[in-house]
GROMACS .gro file of C-alpha atoms in nm:
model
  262
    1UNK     CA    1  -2.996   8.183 -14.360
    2UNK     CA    2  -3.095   8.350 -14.054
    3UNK     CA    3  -2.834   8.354 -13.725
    4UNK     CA    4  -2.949   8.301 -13.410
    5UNK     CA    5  -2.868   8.501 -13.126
    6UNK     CA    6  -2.735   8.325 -12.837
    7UNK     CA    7  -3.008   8.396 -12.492
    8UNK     CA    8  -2.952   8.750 -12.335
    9UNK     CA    9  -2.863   8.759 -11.977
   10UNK     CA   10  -3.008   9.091 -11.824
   11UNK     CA   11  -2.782   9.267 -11.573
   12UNK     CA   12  -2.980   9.484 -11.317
   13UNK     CA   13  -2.848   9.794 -11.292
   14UNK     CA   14  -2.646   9.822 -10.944
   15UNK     CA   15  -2.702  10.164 -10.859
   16UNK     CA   16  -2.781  10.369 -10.552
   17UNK     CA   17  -3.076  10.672 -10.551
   18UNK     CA   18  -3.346  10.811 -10.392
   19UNK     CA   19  -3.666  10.826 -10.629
   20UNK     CA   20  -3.796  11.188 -10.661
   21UNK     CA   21  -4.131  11.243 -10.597
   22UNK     CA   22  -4.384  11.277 -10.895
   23UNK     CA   23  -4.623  11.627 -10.808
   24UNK     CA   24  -4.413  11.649 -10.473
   25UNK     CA   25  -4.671  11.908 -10.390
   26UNK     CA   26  -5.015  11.764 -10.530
   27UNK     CA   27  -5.159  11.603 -10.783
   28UNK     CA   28  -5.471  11.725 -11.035
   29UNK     CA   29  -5.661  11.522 -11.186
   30UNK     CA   30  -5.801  11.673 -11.552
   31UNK     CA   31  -6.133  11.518 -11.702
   32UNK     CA   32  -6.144  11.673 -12.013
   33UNK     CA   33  -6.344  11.608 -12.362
   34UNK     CA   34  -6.247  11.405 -12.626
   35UNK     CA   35  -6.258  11.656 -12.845
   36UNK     CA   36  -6.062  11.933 -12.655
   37UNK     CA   37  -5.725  12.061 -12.845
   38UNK     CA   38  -5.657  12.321 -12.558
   39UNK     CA   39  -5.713  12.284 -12.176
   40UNK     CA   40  -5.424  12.036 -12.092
   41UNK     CA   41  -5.192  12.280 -12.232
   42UNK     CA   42  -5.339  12.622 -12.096
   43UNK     CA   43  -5.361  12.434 -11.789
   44UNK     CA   44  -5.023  12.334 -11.748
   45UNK     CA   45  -4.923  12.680 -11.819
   46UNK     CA   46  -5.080  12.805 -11.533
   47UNK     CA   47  -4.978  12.536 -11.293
   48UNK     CA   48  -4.657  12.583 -11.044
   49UNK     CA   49  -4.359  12.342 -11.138
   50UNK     CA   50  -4.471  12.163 -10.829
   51UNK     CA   51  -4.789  12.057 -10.949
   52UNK     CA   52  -4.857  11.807 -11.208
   53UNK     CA   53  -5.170  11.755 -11.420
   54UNK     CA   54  -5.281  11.407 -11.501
   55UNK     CA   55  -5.582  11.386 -11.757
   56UNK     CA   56  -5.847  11.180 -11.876
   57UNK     CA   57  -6.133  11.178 -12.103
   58UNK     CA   58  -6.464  11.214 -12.150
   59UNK     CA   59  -6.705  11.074 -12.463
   60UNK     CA   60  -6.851  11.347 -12.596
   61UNK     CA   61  -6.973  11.469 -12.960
   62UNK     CA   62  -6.933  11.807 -13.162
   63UNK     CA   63  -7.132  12.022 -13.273
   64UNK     CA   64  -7.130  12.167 -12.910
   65UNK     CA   65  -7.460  12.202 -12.841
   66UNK     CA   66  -7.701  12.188 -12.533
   67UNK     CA   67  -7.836  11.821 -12.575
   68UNK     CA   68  -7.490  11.685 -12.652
   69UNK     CA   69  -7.312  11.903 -12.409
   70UNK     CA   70  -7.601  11.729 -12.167
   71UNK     CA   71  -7.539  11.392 -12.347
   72UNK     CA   72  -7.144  11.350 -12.235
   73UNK     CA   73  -7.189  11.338 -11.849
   74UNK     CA   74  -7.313  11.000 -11.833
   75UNK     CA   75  -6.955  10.912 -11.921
   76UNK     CA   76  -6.789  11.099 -11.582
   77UNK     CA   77  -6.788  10.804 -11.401
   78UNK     CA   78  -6.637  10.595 -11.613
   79UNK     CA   79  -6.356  10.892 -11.704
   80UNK     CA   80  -6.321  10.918 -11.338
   81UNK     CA   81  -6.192  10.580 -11.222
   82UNK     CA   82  -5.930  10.651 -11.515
   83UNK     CA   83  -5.739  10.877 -11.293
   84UNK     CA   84  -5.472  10.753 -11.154
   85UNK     CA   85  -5.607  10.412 -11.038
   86UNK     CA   86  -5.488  10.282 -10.706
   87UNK     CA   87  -5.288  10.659 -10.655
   88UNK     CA   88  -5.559  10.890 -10.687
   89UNK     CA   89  -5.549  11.284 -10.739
   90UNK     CA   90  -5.580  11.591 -10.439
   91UNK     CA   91  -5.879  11.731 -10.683
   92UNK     CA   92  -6.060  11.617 -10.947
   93UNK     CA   93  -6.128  11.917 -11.203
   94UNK     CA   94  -6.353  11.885 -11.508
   95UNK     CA   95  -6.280  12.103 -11.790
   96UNK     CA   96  -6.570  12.183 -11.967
   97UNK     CA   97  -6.755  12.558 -11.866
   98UNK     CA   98  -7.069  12.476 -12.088
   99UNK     CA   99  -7.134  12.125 -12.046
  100UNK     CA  100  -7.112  12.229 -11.665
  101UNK     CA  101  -7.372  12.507 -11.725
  102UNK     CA  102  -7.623  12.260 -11.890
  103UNK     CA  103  -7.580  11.969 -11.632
  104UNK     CA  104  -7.517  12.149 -11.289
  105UNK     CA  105  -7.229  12.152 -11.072
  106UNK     CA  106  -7.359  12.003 -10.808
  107UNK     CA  107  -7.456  11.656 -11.037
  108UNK     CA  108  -7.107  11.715 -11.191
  109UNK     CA  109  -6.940  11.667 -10.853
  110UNK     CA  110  -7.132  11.327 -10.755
  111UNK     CA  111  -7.104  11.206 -11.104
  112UNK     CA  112  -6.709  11.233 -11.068
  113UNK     CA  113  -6.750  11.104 -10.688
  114UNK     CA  114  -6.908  10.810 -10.813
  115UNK     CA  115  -6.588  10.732 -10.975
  116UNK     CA  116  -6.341  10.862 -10.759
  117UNK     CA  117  -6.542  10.841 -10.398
  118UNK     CA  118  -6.407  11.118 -10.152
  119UNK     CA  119  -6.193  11.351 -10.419
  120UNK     CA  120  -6.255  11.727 -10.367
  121UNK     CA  121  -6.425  11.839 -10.708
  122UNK     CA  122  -6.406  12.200 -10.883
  123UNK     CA  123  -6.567  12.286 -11.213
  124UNK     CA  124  -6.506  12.605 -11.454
  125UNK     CA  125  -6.870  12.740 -11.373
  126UNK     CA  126  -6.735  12.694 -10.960
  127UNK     CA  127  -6.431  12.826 -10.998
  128UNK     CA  128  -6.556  13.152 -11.193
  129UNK     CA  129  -6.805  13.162 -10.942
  130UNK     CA  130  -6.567  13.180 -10.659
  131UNK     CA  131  -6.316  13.350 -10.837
  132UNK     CA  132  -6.543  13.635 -10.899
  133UNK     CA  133  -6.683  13.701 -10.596
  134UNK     CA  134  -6.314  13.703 -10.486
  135UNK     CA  135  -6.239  13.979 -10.705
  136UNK     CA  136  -6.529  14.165 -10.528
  137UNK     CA  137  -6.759  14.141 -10.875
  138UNK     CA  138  -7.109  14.146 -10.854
  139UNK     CA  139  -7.199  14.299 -11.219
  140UNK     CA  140  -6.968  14.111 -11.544
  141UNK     CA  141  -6.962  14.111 -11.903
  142UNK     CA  142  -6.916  13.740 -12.046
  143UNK     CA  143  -6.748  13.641 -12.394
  144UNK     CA  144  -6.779  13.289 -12.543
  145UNK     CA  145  -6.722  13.085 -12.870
  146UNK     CA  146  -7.000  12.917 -12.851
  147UNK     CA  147  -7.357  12.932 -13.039
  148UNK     CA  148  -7.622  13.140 -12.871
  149UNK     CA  149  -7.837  12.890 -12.692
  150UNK     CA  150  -7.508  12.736 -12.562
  151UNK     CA  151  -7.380  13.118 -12.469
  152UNK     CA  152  -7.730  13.170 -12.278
  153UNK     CA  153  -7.704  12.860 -12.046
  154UNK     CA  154  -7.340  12.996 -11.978
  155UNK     CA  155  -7.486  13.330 -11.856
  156UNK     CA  156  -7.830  13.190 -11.716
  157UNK     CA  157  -7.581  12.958 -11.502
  158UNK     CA  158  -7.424  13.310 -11.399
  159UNK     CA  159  -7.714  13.458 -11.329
  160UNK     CA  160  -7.880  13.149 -11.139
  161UNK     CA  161  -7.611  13.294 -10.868
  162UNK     CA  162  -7.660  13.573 -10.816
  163UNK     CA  163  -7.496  13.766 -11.101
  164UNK     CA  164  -7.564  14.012 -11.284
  165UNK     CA  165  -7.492  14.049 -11.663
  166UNK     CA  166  -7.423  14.377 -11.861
  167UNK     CA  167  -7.356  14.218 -12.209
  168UNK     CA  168  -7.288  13.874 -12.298
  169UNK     CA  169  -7.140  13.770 -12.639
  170UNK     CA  170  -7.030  13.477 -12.860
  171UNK     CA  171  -6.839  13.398 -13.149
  172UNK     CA  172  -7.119  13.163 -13.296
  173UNK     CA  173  -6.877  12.831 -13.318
  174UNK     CA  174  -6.987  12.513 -13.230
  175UNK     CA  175  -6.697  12.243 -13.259
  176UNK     CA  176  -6.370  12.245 -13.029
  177UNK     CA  177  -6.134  12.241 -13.280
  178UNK     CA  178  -6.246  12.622 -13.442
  179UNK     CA  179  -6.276  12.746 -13.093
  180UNK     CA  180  -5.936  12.627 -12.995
  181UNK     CA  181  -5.811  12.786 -13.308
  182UNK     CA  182  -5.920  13.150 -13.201
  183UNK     CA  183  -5.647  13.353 -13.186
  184UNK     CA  184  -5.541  13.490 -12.887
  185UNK     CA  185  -5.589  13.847 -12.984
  186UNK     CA  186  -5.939  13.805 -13.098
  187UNK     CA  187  -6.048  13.667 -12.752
  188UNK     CA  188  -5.826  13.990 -12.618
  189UNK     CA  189  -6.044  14.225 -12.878
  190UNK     CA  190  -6.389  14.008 -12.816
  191UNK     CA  191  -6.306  14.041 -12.420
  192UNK     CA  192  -6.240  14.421 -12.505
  193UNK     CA  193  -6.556  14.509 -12.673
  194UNK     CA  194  -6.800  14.308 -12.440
  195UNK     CA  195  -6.646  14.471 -12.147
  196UNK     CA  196  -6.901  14.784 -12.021
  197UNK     CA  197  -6.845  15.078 -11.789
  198UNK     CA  198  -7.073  14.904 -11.505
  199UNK     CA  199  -6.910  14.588 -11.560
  200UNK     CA  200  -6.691  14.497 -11.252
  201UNK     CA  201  -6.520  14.228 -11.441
  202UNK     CA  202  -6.547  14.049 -11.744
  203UNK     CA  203  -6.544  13.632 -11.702
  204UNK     CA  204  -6.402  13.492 -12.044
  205UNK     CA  205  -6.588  13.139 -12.084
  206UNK     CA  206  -6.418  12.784 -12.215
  207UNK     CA  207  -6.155  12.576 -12.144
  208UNK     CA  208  -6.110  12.477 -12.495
  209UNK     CA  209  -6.003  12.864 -12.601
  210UNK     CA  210  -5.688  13.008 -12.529
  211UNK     CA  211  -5.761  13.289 -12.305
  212UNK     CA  212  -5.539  13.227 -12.016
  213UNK     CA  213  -5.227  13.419 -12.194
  214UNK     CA  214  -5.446  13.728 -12.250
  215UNK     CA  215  -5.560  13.770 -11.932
  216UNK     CA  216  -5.290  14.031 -11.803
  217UNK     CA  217  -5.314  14.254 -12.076
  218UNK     CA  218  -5.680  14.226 -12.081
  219UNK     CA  219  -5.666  14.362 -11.707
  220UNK     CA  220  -5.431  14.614 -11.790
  221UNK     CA  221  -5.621  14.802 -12.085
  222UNK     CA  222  -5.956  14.715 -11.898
  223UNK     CA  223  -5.823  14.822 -11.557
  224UNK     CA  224  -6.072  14.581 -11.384
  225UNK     CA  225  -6.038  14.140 -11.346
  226UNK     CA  226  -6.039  13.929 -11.600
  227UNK     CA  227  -6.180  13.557 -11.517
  228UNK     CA  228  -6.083  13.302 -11.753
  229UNK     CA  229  -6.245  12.931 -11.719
  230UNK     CA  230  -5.865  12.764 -11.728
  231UNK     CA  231  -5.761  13.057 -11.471
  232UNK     CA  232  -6.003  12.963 -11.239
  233UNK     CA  233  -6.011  12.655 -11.246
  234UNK     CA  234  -5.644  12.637 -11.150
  235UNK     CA  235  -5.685  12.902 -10.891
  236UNK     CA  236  -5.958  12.719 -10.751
  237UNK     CA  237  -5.829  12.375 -10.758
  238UNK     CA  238  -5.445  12.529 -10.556
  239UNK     CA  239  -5.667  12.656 -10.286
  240UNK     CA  240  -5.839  12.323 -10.231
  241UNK     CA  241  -5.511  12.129 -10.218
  242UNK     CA  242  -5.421  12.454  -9.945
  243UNK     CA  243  -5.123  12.571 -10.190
  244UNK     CA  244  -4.964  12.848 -10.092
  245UNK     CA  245  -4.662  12.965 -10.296
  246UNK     CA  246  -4.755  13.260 -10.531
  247UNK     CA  247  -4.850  13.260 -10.930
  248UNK     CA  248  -4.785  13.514 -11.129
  249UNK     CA  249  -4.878  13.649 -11.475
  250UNK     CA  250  -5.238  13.473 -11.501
  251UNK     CA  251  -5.398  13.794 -11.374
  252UNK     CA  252  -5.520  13.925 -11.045
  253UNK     CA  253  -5.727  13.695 -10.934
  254UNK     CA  254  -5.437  13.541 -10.804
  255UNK     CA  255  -5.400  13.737 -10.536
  256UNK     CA  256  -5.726  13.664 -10.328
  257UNK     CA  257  -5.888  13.350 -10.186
  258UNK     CA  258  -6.187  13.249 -10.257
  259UNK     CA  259  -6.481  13.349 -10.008
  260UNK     CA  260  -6.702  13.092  -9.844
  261UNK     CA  261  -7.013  13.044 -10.048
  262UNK     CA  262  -7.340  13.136  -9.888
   0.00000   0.00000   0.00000
């Protein structure tokens, strides 16, 4: 026969403290895909101590191509009024480099507005924008895992600013979960052998890839700046919140602020 417990009386705990504040120096907001294995990670990485990352995420559909890369942004909206409800983020960030190439920045930012009305926006194909014309770079080499019709929009969206390309490859995949499965030190090789003597830096393309810990050495044996889309987008997304403290070991880029655009 079952015993009954006699009714629990809960105590409140009679203690004195001062709550600590959560991001005491900002809060980003991540809108990432569905299928990503990668950027929340890489991002964090990056990000001071001080910082927090809160994510959400979008609908979206492998094989990564250009009509469902197009497909997914219908769903920023919705994603967006996901972060943080009531609290809200400093900047809104979405983390996809190709989806942004095939939609537009500029609709990505007032797709995300419509959700979160006001928030200061950055993108991958913004922030390597900004981050290489901070890095003084007029003529780059691009890598990328993606397929070549998905590569092409990456460097058209380049290009469509001003940019000049001196080689632009891709690794031919076209789901996150083989991209995010690269190895480190084939991105560092891939970013190694697309690089080109004219190149003035070489902007390594996805969030979902793990390109962010290569970047140093990259510089190093290159001796020019390596752009990564999680770099930048980090870099980029500091600056709008006006953070100031230094980051180190994510590359140069770093070190400069981003110029206004023209």
């Amino acid at each position: 026969m079952m015993s009954v417990s006699p009714a629990v009386t809960p105590e409140p705990v009679n203690l004195s403290y001062s709550p600590d504040p959560v991001g005491p120096a900002g809060r980003i907001g991540l809108i990432t895909l569905a299928t990503d294995f990668n950027s929340e990670d890489d991002l964090r990485g990056i990000l001071p101590a001080d910082v927090r990352l809160f994510t959400t995420r979008i609908e979206n559909a492998n094989p990564v191509t250009v009509d469902n890369l197009r497909a997914m942004a219908n769903d920023l909206p919705r994603a967006a009024r996901t972060l943080l409800p009531g609290y809200g983020v400093d900047v809104a960030i979405f983390g996809c480099t190709s989806g942004t190439a095939v939609t537009g920045s500029d609709k990505i930012a007032a797709l995300i507005n419509q959700g979160m009305p006001g928030v200061r926006v950055t993108n991958p194909l913004l922030a390597g924008e900004l981050a290489l014309k901070a890095v003084g770079a007029q003529k780059i080499a691009i890598v990328t895992p993606y397929v070549a019709d998905v590569t092409r929009s990456v460097a058209d969206g380049f290009i469509n600013k001003g940019f000049t390309t001196t080689r632009v490859m891709g690794f031919g995949l076209d789901n996150d979960f083989d991209m995010t499965a690269l190895p480190p030190d084939a991105i560092l090789k891939a970013a190694l052998n697309a690089d080109t003597p004219d190149a003035d830096a070489v902007f390594i393309s996805c969030t979902a890839i793990r390109s962010a810990e290569i970047v140093a050495e990259a510089e190093q044996k290159l001796g020019k700046p390596v752009i990564t889309s999680n770099q930048a987008l980090i870099w980029h997304a500091l600056h709008l919140m006006k953070y100031t403290k230094p980051v180190t070991g994510f590359g140069t880029l770093f070190d400069h602020a981003p110029q206004p655009l023209k």
